[in-house]
Amino acid sequence: MSTSEFKRLIAEGIPDELPVLKPYDYNINHAPKRKDILNSTEKKLAVKNALRYFPIKFHPVLAKEFAIELATYGRIYMYRFRPDYVIKARHIDDFPHQTRSAAAIMLMISNNLDNSVAQHPHELITYGGNGAVFQNWAQYRLTMKYLSEMSDEQTLVMYSGHPLGLFPSHRDAPRLVVTNGMVVPNYSSQDNWEKFNALGVSQYGQMTAGSYMYIGPQGIVHGTTITLLNAGRMISRTGEGLRGKLFVSSGLGGMSGAQPKAAGIAGIISVVAEVNPRAIHTRHSQGWVDEVFSDLDKLIKRVIQAKSTREVVSIAYEGNIVDVWERLADENIKVDLGSDQTSLHNPWSGGYYPAGLSFEESNILMSEDPDKFKQAVQKSLIRQVQAINRHTTNGMYFFDYGNAFLLEASRAGADVMGSDGEFRYPSYVQDIMGPMCFDFGFGPFRWVCCSNDSSDLETTDKIASETLEKLMKKSPDQIKMQMADNIKWIKEAGRNKLVVGSQARILYADAEGRIAIADAFNNAVRKGKISAPVVIGRDHHDVSGTDSPYRETSNIYDGSKYTADMSVQNVIGDSFRGATWVSLHNGGGVGWGEVINGGFGMLLDGTSETQNKLISMLHWDVNNGIARRSWARNKEAIFTLKREMERTPGLKVTVPYIADDKIIEEAFTPSGK
Ligand SMILES: NC(=O)c1ccc[n+]([C@@H]2O[C@H](COP(=O)([O-])OP(=O)(O)OC[C@H]3O[C@@H](n4cnc5c(N)ncnc54)[C@H](O)[C@@H]3O)[C@@H](O)[C@H]2O)c1
């Protein structure tokens, strides 16, 4: 299709004639049928809601069609309106636009829905089983149309995938404000989500799905590599490193699929179980998994061999993780690091497949008998924890990977609680990412080259590594290790061929590093060293972006880990300091009602106006969280904050006085005792 025809179709929005009904494509990975949650009155309301997007003349046909979609899939996706052109990242100027900011947003949306990037592209799900960009194809078409028309004096408002419309604003305002899944707190249960989503009035945006900042599995390869490297430092008491050690986990899906690749980069043997053969095929054909086994006997033999020769190999097991944990324990095979990355933030609709049932049996049971399915999941979690506990008794270090594993296991009655009423295992943020990265301001900074040209990406890699190397010369000892890990990462990133979809890159940097890199990119765009603007952003999973008591803020110990002031303030602050778009979500990673998170995107177009914005916004975007973490008495954050205040005029943050526990104890001891 020619670029001009593509532009015409984007600008068309909802077409004047009904497009031809498309056959259901069995070659694509589809979302499982969702729970039948609406009563008959609500089902009619869902169809009536869906028809709001279309002229009356279409209603007789579409009403019937949407009623069938709702009955068949549990949702109305409006499959008929899926466009015929290929959805993918393109050169920024291939998108029809009045302002390049809007074109950059179109590029990012398109990448999130690319067939080779998204988990269930036809259901507009990017990752995590339910991480939606839009609820239906009408929303996609209307949003793209609005973006193609908008000027620098307007802001597009998105309510959970629904484009509310273009509103007059001003040049310095964000061009786009996104909210996903925001509800009155008391209505934030899992079933509320199912219901509101089926009615077409809310969606689960995950973190980078509904905020248009997903960059394929690369982002998570980096995060997982950093996690494994730092976990390795914790368990290598004599500094022996990861060579010859064994890591076991589950999931080869959107994010979890990064585990074998990251394990390979970190230099540890990995076994990852996955029940979905399609997911295994994707990672194996990408070269992210070296070998696949579906026979447990053969798997065990291979693991013993790899351990004895200290060979770094990544192995996928096609089957249930519970069977792997139990068998490894029965064989007395030492596992050094263990985790789980099933999608337990979404336990009852396909996020977790219980042991004892085949993949197909589970898919049928979850929609036909949800109660029985729930019992099977809970029984399976109890078994899984029993096996994991046998391994930890034998010296394995187990961590929760932010997928609500411990939370759901505890709700199922599994033996995961310690004597102090807390989980007996830490979350990966509590022990690793929190104190070693977030409290120092290090988080998942990312960028996308809007030329869609790999040579621009190469240039940005070089600029980023030179910038970090320069900064590292003056870095304090406390952060040298993180700097070194990320310099090594960025130098090898091109060789590791991690790009899937847009020409994107990620690394972890602190406020100083992020500002320096963004500034250098903006200069390079101005000088024409990079051929088109660059989008910068981050995962919400960061220093300041997310309030999530069992994940990002699990290493907050002043009682405030259940509050969400930080993430909300973060988005508000970013929005008036120059972000091109901002987003605020309920849910993301650990489940609806369990987390509030926010993010931003900013277009670096080479102007001096943008230079001022990037300095102001990135400074706030990191230091808001540092200030909160410092107030929570985290010593690494207090160190970082004091350093920041020394070099930043105008930054005055309330620093805690640390009370001596003895004085507190005495205050509660009756006098005379
Ligand atoms: N990778 C990270 O750094 C990271 C960070 C935070 C949170 N998470 C969480 O990890 C979870 C996974 O994310 P995702 O994007 O990969 O989700 P996903 O749904 O794409 O993948 C999960 C995979 O687990 C498989 N699975 C489910 N139950 C299984 C079982 N019992 N045995 C074997 N395989 C099973 C599923 O088939 C699926 O392919 C999510 O809850 C996410 O929020 C990951």
XYZ file of C-alpha atoms and ligand atoms in Angstrom:
717
model
C 0.000 0.000 0.000
C 1.334 3.449 -0.916
C 2.130 5.953 1.831
C -0.511 8.346 0.503
C -3.187 5.638 0.648
C -2.061 4.773 4.179
C -2.352 8.437 5.146
C -5.801 8.652 3.595
C -7.020 5.627 5.558
C -5.681 7.006 8.846
C -7.379 10.356 8.261
C -10.635 8.613 7.366
C -11.338 7.349 10.896
C -14.631 5.450 10.934
C -15.369 4.713 7.254
C -18.571 5.797 5.498
C -19.204 2.288 4.232
C -19.120 -0.809 6.411
C -15.828 -2.643 5.812
C -16.114 -6.292 4.802
C -16.363 -8.666 7.765
C -12.982 -10.378 8.190
C -12.575 -14.081 8.956
C -11.147 -14.889 12.400
C -7.420 -15.351 11.829
C -6.226 -18.575 13.455
C -2.581 -17.783 12.714
C -2.572 -15.026 15.309
C -2.227 -15.458 19.081
C -5.680 -14.466 20.406
C -6.797 -13.455 23.893
C -8.698 -16.213 25.691
C -12.466 -15.906 25.906
C -13.219 -13.574 28.811
C -15.482 -14.416 31.713
C -19.219 -14.093 31.041
C -19.775 -11.434 33.697
C -22.672 -9.280 32.469
C -26.356 -9.985 33.128
C -28.779 -9.723 30.204
C -29.595 -6.047 30.858
C -25.899 -5.204 31.048
C -25.211 -7.087 27.809
C -27.701 -4.841 26.033
C -26.021 -1.828 27.598
C -22.618 -3.055 26.326
C -23.949 -3.264 22.753
C -25.654 0.126 23.058
C -22.390 1.584 24.332
C -20.471 0.099 21.411
C -22.891 1.534 18.855
C -22.084 5.092 20.029
C -19.121 5.101 17.671
C -21.169 4.512 14.520
C -23.787 6.278 12.413
C -27.356 5.017 12.864
C -27.391 3.384 9.406
C -24.893 0.764 10.594
C -26.755 -0.123 13.790
C -29.008 -2.975 12.595
C -26.022 -4.949 11.280
C -23.572 -4.016 14.020
C -25.950 -4.559 16.959
C -26.314 -8.245 16.024
C -22.644 -8.629 15.242
C -21.535 -7.058 18.524
C -24.000 -9.189 20.515
C -22.398 -12.274 18.916
C -18.858 -11.002 19.660
C -19.816 -10.419 23.286
C -21.256 -13.932 23.580
C -18.305 -15.550 21.774
C -15.340 -13.667 23.243
C -16.731 -11.972 26.354
C -15.833 -8.570 24.842
C -16.758 -6.450 21.834
C -13.566 -5.910 19.846
C -15.290 -4.733 16.638
C -13.062 -7.032 14.554
C -14.708 -5.801 11.332
C -13.024 -2.414 11.784
C -9.483 -3.767 12.048
C -7.670 -1.906 9.267
C -6.320 -3.647 6.166
C -2.951 -1.871 6.216
C -0.023 -3.232 8.215
C 0.179 -1.629 11.653
C 3.812 -1.019 12.636
C 6.302 1.726 13.493
C 7.156 3.791 10.397
C 9.093 6.983 9.707
C 7.447 9.794 11.691
C 6.567 11.683 8.503
C 4.717 8.685 7.033
C 1.939 9.383 9.522
C -0.426 12.153 8.432
C -0.062 15.075 10.854
C -0.257 18.791 11.564
C 2.298 18.502 14.375
C 5.177 16.042 14.657
C 4.307 15.488 18.328
C 1.071 13.830 17.214
C 2.879 11.831 14.528
C 5.323 10.535 17.154
C 2.386 9.365 19.271
C 0.911 7.571 16.232
C 4.253 5.843 15.691
C 4.283 4.661 19.307
C 0.654 3.457 19.202
C 1.351 1.590 15.959
C 4.341 -0.163 17.483
C 2.228 -1.331 20.440
C -0.214 -2.976 18.012
C 2.329 -4.456 15.573
C 1.649 -8.186 15.000
C 5.279 -9.007 15.756
C 5.268 -6.966 18.967
C 1.799 -7.320 20.527
C 0.713 -10.421 22.428
C -2.899 -10.477 21.122
C -2.821 -7.850 18.351
C -6.376 -8.397 17.111
C -7.737 -7.828 20.614
C -5.493 -4.729 20.903
C -3.539 -6.306 23.774
C 0.175 -5.548 23.872
C 1.369 -7.685 26.787
C 0.549 -9.252 30.133
C -2.605 -10.986 28.883
C -4.797 -7.930 29.334
C -2.554 -4.881 28.758
C -4.721 -2.968 26.303
C -3.933 -0.077 23.988
C -7.626 0.319 23.149
C -10.776 -1.621 23.953
C -11.906 -1.880 20.358
C -11.018 -0.962 16.779
C -13.365 2.028 16.621
C -11.318 3.683 19.374
C -8.122 2.999 17.434
C -9.515 4.516 14.228
C -10.926 7.617 15.926
C -7.775 8.245 17.946
C -5.535 8.047 14.882
C -7.862 10.423 13.054
C -7.816 12.936 15.906
C -4.024 12.749 16.064
C -3.745 13.324 12.327
C -5.796 16.529 12.692
C -4.545 17.992 15.938
C -2.515 21.195 16.168
C 0.016 22.381 18.759
C -2.823 24.319 20.384
C -4.915 21.231 21.223
C -4.781 18.324 23.680
C -6.310 14.912 23.046
C -7.970 13.339 26.076
C -8.115 9.548 26.390
C -10.373 7.785 28.882
C -9.320 4.107 29.027
C -8.898 3.751 25.265
C -11.824 6.020 24.481
C -10.819 9.249 22.715
C -12.978 11.810 24.488
C -11.854 14.421 22.018
C -9.548 17.285 21.144
C -9.667 20.220 23.535
C -8.128 23.660 23.006
C -4.966 24.112 25.133
C -1.575 25.728 24.420
C 1.856 24.950 22.958
C 3.486 24.020 26.254
C 0.683 21.688 27.368
C 0.921 17.947 26.733
C -0.577 17.009 23.369
C -2.137 13.946 24.966
C -3.381 13.033 28.432
C -4.179 9.353 29.020
C -5.914 7.707 31.936
C -6.550 3.979 32.103
C -8.708 2.042 34.539
C -9.126 4.900 36.984
C -12.156 4.148 39.167
C -13.518 5.250 42.498
C -11.287 3.165 44.854
C -14.080 1.077 46.336
C -14.926 -0.258 42.847
C -11.523 -1.622 42.023
C -11.910 -5.388 42.415
C -10.938 -7.913 39.741
C -14.607 -8.567 38.913
C -15.273 -4.841 38.617
C -12.596 -4.715 35.946
C -14.152 -7.636 34.059
C -17.518 -5.921 34.213
C -16.475 -2.380 33.286
C -14.270 -3.690 30.502
C -17.084 -5.863 29.107
C -19.369 -2.804 29.214
C -16.745 -0.913 27.206
C -16.191 1.822 29.794
C -12.779 0.970 31.260
C -9.612 -0.888 30.382
C -6.473 -2.290 31.914
C -3.617 -0.330 30.368
C -0.819 -2.289 32.086
C 2.127 0.123 32.166
C 3.541 0.685 28.711
C 0.602 -0.807 26.730
C -2.026 1.855 27.334
C 0.605 4.596 27.515
C 2.125 3.740 24.107
C 5.635 3.246 25.465
C 6.192 -0.485 24.899
C 9.399 -1.292 23.049
C 9.026 -5.037 22.701
C 10.740 -7.495 24.995
C 14.040 -5.555 24.905
C 12.971 -3.370 27.830
C 12.406 -6.343 29.949
C 15.560 -8.184 28.786
C 17.512 -5.283 30.183
C 15.561 -5.154 33.471
C 15.799 -8.911 33.912
C 19.540 -8.915 33.152
C 20.090 -6.197 35.761
C 17.947 -8.134 38.258
C 19.810 -11.405 37.693
C 23.224 -9.716 37.842
C 22.384 -7.988 41.122
C 20.718 -11.137 42.543
C 23.891 -12.974 41.544
C 25.987 -10.491 43.527
C 23.824 -11.218 46.572
C 24.203 -14.992 46.405
C 27.856 -15.080 45.325
C 29.150 -14.653 48.821
C 32.741 -15.418 47.831
C 32.467 -13.483 44.580
C 32.352 -16.694 42.531
C 29.783 -15.263 40.065
C 26.901 -16.960 38.259
C 28.766 -19.445 36.075
C 27.466 -23.009 36.559
C 24.559 -21.817 38.706
C 20.903 -22.607 37.868
C 17.932 -20.236 37.581
C 14.387 -21.659 37.353
C 11.223 -19.740 36.527
C 8.090 -19.828 34.384
C 6.552 -17.929 31.484
C 7.762 -17.194 27.969
C 5.137 -14.549 27.262
C 5.420 -10.818 26.664
C 7.772 -9.913 29.492
C 8.547 -13.308 30.929
C 9.933 -14.344 27.524
C 12.971 -12.209 28.286
C 14.134 -14.515 31.082
C 16.169 -17.020 29.034
C 17.818 -14.290 26.958
C 18.685 -12.273 30.060
C 19.967 -15.375 31.839
C 22.248 -16.015 28.870
C 23.593 -12.440 28.964
C 24.078 -12.662 32.754
C 25.839 -16.041 32.341
C 23.595 -18.442 34.293
C 21.909 -21.737 33.220
C 18.136 -21.251 32.993
C 15.086 -23.495 32.886
C 11.807 -21.719 32.117
C 8.503 -23.613 31.928
C 5.748 -22.476 29.577
C 2.366 -24.123 28.920
C 1.587 -22.319 25.658
C 3.393 -23.942 22.676
C 2.953 -20.762 20.604
C 4.818 -18.672 23.180
C 7.653 -21.250 23.216
C 7.843 -21.243 19.437
C 8.123 -17.425 19.326
C 11.043 -17.277 21.753
C 12.794 -20.320 20.285
C 12.544 -19.040 16.708
C 13.842 -15.641 17.896
C 16.880 -17.386 19.362
C 16.050 -16.239 22.870
C 15.755 -19.847 24.063
C 18.465 -22.312 23.099
C 16.718 -25.652 23.621
C 13.170 -26.934 24.150
C 12.102 -30.093 26.051
C 8.665 -31.551 26.621
C 9.881 -34.668 28.403
C 10.791 -34.188 32.070
C 13.308 -37.075 32.118
C 15.237 -35.567 29.231
C 15.060 -32.109 30.809
C 16.573 -33.370 34.060
C 19.413 -35.129 32.211
C 20.205 -31.953 30.262
C 20.224 -29.801 33.406
C 22.598 -32.171 35.196
C 24.898 -32.122 32.161
C 24.883 -28.295 31.871
C 25.634 -27.927 35.568
C 28.531 -30.351 35.432
C 30.166 -28.615 32.451
C 29.174 -25.093 33.666
C 27.729 -24.455 30.221
C 25.568 -21.332 29.864
C 22.406 -22.610 28.177
C 18.765 -21.513 28.227
C 16.199 -24.302 28.287
C 12.437 -24.104 27.835
C 10.189 -26.819 29.252
C 6.874 -27.175 27.460
C 4.546 -27.859 30.358
C 3.574 -26.707 33.803
C 6.081 -25.049 36.139
C 4.671 -26.945 39.113
C 5.838 -30.223 37.553
C 9.322 -28.785 37.059
C 9.686 -27.538 40.632
C 8.473 -30.869 42.056
C 10.687 -32.991 39.821
C 13.817 -30.910 40.470
C 13.184 -31.231 44.210
C 12.618 -35.004 43.953
C 15.909 -35.327 42.060
C 17.629 -33.177 44.684
C 19.018 -30.831 42.029
C 20.320 -27.608 43.544
C 18.572 -24.530 42.149
C 20.415 -21.302 42.996
C 17.936 -18.632 41.918
C 14.186 -19.102 41.569
C 11.231 -16.966 40.572
C 7.885 -17.090 38.750
C 6.526 -15.018 35.900
C 3.116 -16.417 35.196
C 0.579 -13.579 34.860
C -0.862 -13.824 38.340
C -2.026 -10.225 38.197
C -4.768 -11.812 36.064
C -5.231 -15.182 37.808
C -8.706 -16.256 36.716
C -8.729 -15.469 32.997
C -5.641 -17.070 31.564
C -2.798 -15.533 33.544
C -2.062 -18.769 35.403
C -2.556 -22.315 34.147
C -3.066 -24.847 36.943
C -1.094 -28.091 37.181
C -2.990 -31.251 36.292
C -4.917 -29.663 33.400
C -3.736 -29.318 29.828
C -3.506 -25.872 28.238
C -6.675 -26.557 26.211
C -8.591 -27.977 29.195
C -7.790 -24.842 31.191
C -8.944 -22.540 28.392
C -12.325 -24.281 28.305
C -12.752 -24.501 32.084
C -11.970 -20.827 32.768
C -14.919 -19.643 30.684
C -17.344 -22.575 31.244
C -16.880 -23.086 34.978
C -14.958 -20.117 36.445
C -15.439 -21.282 40.061
C -13.969 -24.709 39.390
C -11.122 -23.080 37.462
C -10.389 -20.764 40.388
C -10.196 -23.757 42.753
C -7.781 -25.505 40.366
C -5.553 -22.410 40.262
C -5.490 -22.158 44.042
C -4.716 -25.871 44.493
C -1.907 -25.555 41.969
C -0.432 -22.525 43.748
C -0.378 -24.435 47.034
C 1.537 -27.289 45.328
C 3.900 -24.852 43.651
C 4.762 -23.157 46.943
C 5.295 -26.515 48.685
C 7.872 -27.436 46.043
C 9.527 -23.998 46.117
C 9.808 -24.222 49.908
C 11.694 -27.515 49.537
C 14.202 -25.748 47.282
C 14.673 -22.724 49.533
C 15.318 -25.067 52.462
C 18.073 -26.425 50.254
C 19.606 -22.951 49.797
C 17.751 -21.477 46.800
C 17.188 -17.694 46.793
C 13.561 -17.143 45.661
C 12.122 -13.759 44.767
C 8.671 -12.620 43.678
C 8.910 -11.120 40.201
C 6.236 -8.464 40.677
C 3.559 -10.706 39.177
C 1.475 -11.002 42.365
C 2.728 -14.585 42.877
C 3.096 -14.282 46.657
C -0.105 -12.274 46.958
C -2.246 -14.813 45.082
C -0.443 -17.760 46.679
C -1.223 -16.321 50.119
C -4.854 -15.771 49.137
C -4.952 -19.410 48.019
C -3.749 -20.468 51.475
C -0.242 -21.516 50.376
C 2.575 -21.576 52.894
C 4.205 -18.238 51.990
C 3.821 -16.249 55.188
C 6.662 -15.734 57.676
C 6.229 -15.622 61.458
C 6.153 -11.782 61.342
C 2.992 -11.758 59.189
C 4.968 -10.670 56.100
C 5.716 -12.829 53.054
C 8.594 -15.223 53.719
C 10.198 -14.290 50.379
C 11.126 -10.810 49.170
C 9.921 -9.140 46.030
C 12.667 -8.441 43.525
C 12.251 -4.726 44.259
C 12.523 -5.163 48.024
C 15.943 -6.806 47.970
C 17.357 -5.949 44.582
C 15.896 -3.171 42.417
C 14.768 -0.902 45.283
C 17.964 -0.486 47.293
C 20.381 -1.110 44.408
C 18.676 0.937 41.649
C 15.511 2.952 42.403
C 16.782 4.567 45.613
C 19.766 5.899 43.662
C 17.476 7.175 40.891
C 18.366 4.435 38.385
C 15.400 3.389 36.280
C 14.281 2.278 32.825
C 14.978 5.260 30.591
C 14.234 4.500 26.924
C 14.170 6.112 23.524
C 12.798 5.489 20.037
C 14.299 6.853 16.811
C 11.430 8.361 14.821
C 13.229 7.861 11.506
C 12.670 4.136 12.120
C 16.235 3.783 10.824
C 18.687 1.417 12.529
C 21.663 3.656 11.735
C 20.113 6.411 13.864
C 19.771 3.895 16.671
C 23.461 3.054 16.325
C 24.310 6.765 16.611
C 22.178 7.131 19.737
C 23.813 4.052 21.327
C 27.193 5.646 20.780
C 26.096 9.019 22.166
C 24.561 7.351 25.224
C 27.623 5.258 26.038
C 30.004 8.210 25.609
C 27.778 10.364 27.818
C 27.661 7.753 30.585
C 31.400 7.090 30.387
C 32.052 10.791 30.862
C 29.700 10.966 33.848
C 31.137 7.833 35.429
C 34.533 9.455 35.817
C 32.966 11.719 38.452
C 30.430 9.247 39.903
C 30.516 8.447 43.608
C 31.505 4.850 44.465
C 27.922 4.010 45.501
C 26.668 4.139 41.894
C 29.751 3.067 39.933
C 28.531 -0.556 39.660
C 25.184 0.506 38.117
C 26.966 2.854 35.725
C 29.382 0.112 34.671
C 26.559 -2.448 34.116
C 24.715 -0.009 31.872
C 27.750 1.108 29.898
C 28.543 -2.571 29.214
C 24.894 -3.152 28.254
C 24.693 -0.272 25.805
C 28.003 -1.170 24.178
C 26.762 -4.728 23.540
C 23.130 -3.847 22.791
C 23.545 -3.576 19.014
C 25.370 -6.917 18.857
C 22.682 -8.619 20.969
C 20.079 -7.783 18.282
C 17.304 -6.899 20.694
C 15.152 -4.721 18.470
C 11.653 -6.051 17.800
C 9.425 -3.381 16.259
C 10.466 0.270 16.571
C 14.142 1.327 16.600
C 14.262 1.542 20.366
C 16.771 1.275 23.170
C 16.689 1.092 26.936
C 19.164 1.536 29.725
C 19.034 2.333 33.415
C 20.258 5.815 34.337
C 19.767 8.245 37.217
C 18.453 11.827 36.887
C 21.868 13.171 35.908
C 22.401 10.448 33.302
C 18.902 10.714 31.802
C 19.160 14.499 31.438
C 22.661 14.329 29.952
C 21.685 11.651 27.406
C 18.423 13.392 26.403
C 20.235 16.704 26.035
C 22.906 15.088 23.864
C 20.197 13.512 21.648
C 18.385 16.835 21.311
C 21.646 18.477 20.211
C 22.322 15.672 17.740
C 18.831 16.099 16.231
C 19.441 19.847 15.896
C 22.795 19.276 14.190
C 21.355 16.605 11.878
C 23.580 13.841 13.315
C 20.338 11.955 13.937
C 18.051 12.185 10.917
C 14.678 12.654 12.698
C 13.382 13.476 16.192
C 13.705 11.000 19.044
C 11.008 10.036 21.548
C 12.144 9.554 25.139
C 10.121 7.909 27.876
C 10.297 5.154 30.408
C 8.552 2.152 31.799
C 6.180 3.134 34.626
C 8.136 0.567 36.661
C 10.553 3.177 37.961
C 11.818 5.299 40.844
C 8.803 7.636 40.975
C 6.273 6.338 38.471
C 4.604 3.637 40.501
C 3.002 3.103 43.879
C 2.679 -0.648 44.295
C 3.072 -2.053 47.813
C 4.351 -5.478 46.752
C 6.565 -4.286 43.942
C 7.987 -0.815 43.166
C 7.326 0.551 46.642
C 7.841 -2.724 48.508
C 11.047 -1.346 50.026
C 9.170 1.547 51.659
C 8.933 0.820 55.381
C 7.315 3.917 56.932
C 3.761 2.633 56.421
C 3.207 4.717 53.289
C 3.605 1.889 50.787
C -0.187 1.739 50.323
C -0.467 5.426 49.437
C -0.377 6.663 45.836
C 0.515 10.337 46.190
C 3.896 9.855 44.525
C 2.708 8.383 41.228
C -0.167 10.856 40.894
C 2.079 13.822 41.726
C 4.602 12.483 39.260
C 2.206 12.619 36.333
C 0.824 16.025 37.295
C 4.376 17.384 37.656
C 5.535 15.938 34.332
C 2.521 17.362 32.549
C 3.297 21.003 33.346
C 7.055 20.647 32.950
C 6.957 19.793 29.270
C 5.928 16.173 28.615
C 4.484 15.590 25.146
C 2.120 13.065 26.678
C 1.373 11.742 30.145
C -0.549 8.742 31.409
C -1.971 7.605 34.738
C -3.130 4.017 35.265
C -4.895 1.867 37.799
C -3.348 -1.591 37.528
C -0.196 -2.628 35.728
C 1.920 -5.633 36.552
C 0.331 -6.753 39.786
C -3.345 -6.271 38.994
C -6.249 -3.884 39.028
C -6.698 -2.113 42.341
C -3.208 -3.189 43.458
C -1.171 -0.348 41.931
C -1.310 3.194 40.561
C 1.308 4.099 37.975
C 2.136 6.834 35.547
C 4.466 7.717 32.737
C 5.332 10.180 30.047
C 6.585 10.515 26.506
C 8.576 13.461 25.185
C 9.557 14.307 21.637
C 13.107 15.605 21.253
C 12.868 17.755 18.144
C 16.195 19.558 18.470
C 14.804 22.922 19.598
C 15.995 25.017 22.543
C 12.415 25.034 23.830
C 12.676 21.253 24.143
C 16.051 21.529 25.858
C 14.481 23.553 28.692
C 11.576 21.130 28.941
C 13.721 18.012 29.115
C 15.902 19.397 31.900
C 12.947 20.540 33.981
C 10.794 17.463 33.424
C 13.390 14.713 33.787
C 14.726 16.328 36.950
C 11.264 16.194 38.549
C 10.435 12.806 37.051
C 13.263 11.142 39.008
C 13.683 13.390 42.047
C 10.041 13.287 43.080
C 10.542 9.597 43.881
C 13.966 10.118 45.428
C 12.448 12.707 47.790
C 9.658 10.299 48.804
C 12.050 7.374 49.227
C 14.321 9.589 51.293
C 11.394 10.702 53.500
C 10.720 6.987 54.052
C 14.237 6.877 55.580
C 15.834 4.791 52.785
C 19.508 5.555 53.276
C 20.484 5.248 49.594
C 17.772 7.770 48.694
C 18.872 10.182 51.449
C 22.401 10.011 49.998
C 21.095 10.655 46.467
C 18.849 13.510 47.556
C 21.579 15.318 49.463
C 23.863 15.027 46.436
C 21.095 16.392 44.200
C 20.395 19.346 46.521
C 24.079 20.286 46.508
C 24.107 20.705 42.747
C 20.569 21.981 42.084
C 19.693 25.549 43.042
C 16.043 25.852 44.010
C 15.714 22.251 45.217
C 14.784 22.240 48.907
C 13.363 18.975 50.151
C 12.256 17.989 53.643
C 14.834 15.507 54.961
C 13.891 13.165 57.824
C 15.475 13.211 61.244
C 16.084 9.554 62.100
C 14.853 8.715 65.590
C 16.808 6.279 67.745
C 14.723 3.100 68.286
C 15.842 3.056 71.919
C 14.040 6.353 72.554
C 10.871 5.004 70.930
C 11.054 1.809 73.030
C 11.501 3.867 76.174
C 8.504 6.028 75.282
C 6.364 2.887 75.457
C 7.945 1.446 78.583
C 6.007 2.352 81.722
C 8.225 4.575 83.911
C 10.053 2.806 86.705
C 10.614 -0.380 84.671
N 9.783 -9.254 33.579
C 9.653 -8.310 34.466
O 10.593 -7.562 34.745
C 8.386 -8.106 35.152
C 8.343 -7.021 35.968
C 7.208 -6.821 36.674
C 6.162 -7.695 36.560
N 6.199 -8.741 35.739
C 5.029 -9.607 35.713
O 5.304 -10.884 35.184
C 4.077 -11.448 34.702
C 4.279 -12.013 33.325
O 4.287 -10.985 32.329
P 4.154 -11.359 30.797
O 4.073 -10.100 30.036
O 5.211 -12.305 30.422
O 2.758 -12.087 30.769
P 2.239 -13.158 29.728
O 0.825 -13.428 30.110
O 2.571 -12.709 28.368
O 3.131 -14.457 30.024
C 2.943 -15.328 31.100
C 3.134 -16.724 30.557
O 3.035 -17.658 31.620
C 2.491 -18.853 31.069
N 1.965 -19.645 32.169
C 0.885 -19.387 32.934
N 0.749 -20.315 33.882
C 1.764 -21.190 33.721
C 2.167 -22.336 34.426
N 1.505 -22.771 35.504
N 3.272 -23.006 34.004
C 3.978 -22.568 32.931
N 3.629 -21.473 32.221
C 2.547 -20.776 32.629
C 1.429 -18.365 30.109
O 1.114 -19.324 29.131
C 2.073 -17.113 29.528
O 2.687 -17.355 28.284
C 3.029 -10.336 34.761
O 2.235 -10.491 35.903
C 3.890 -9.103 34.840
O 3.211 -8.049 35.414
C 7.291 -8.956 35.009
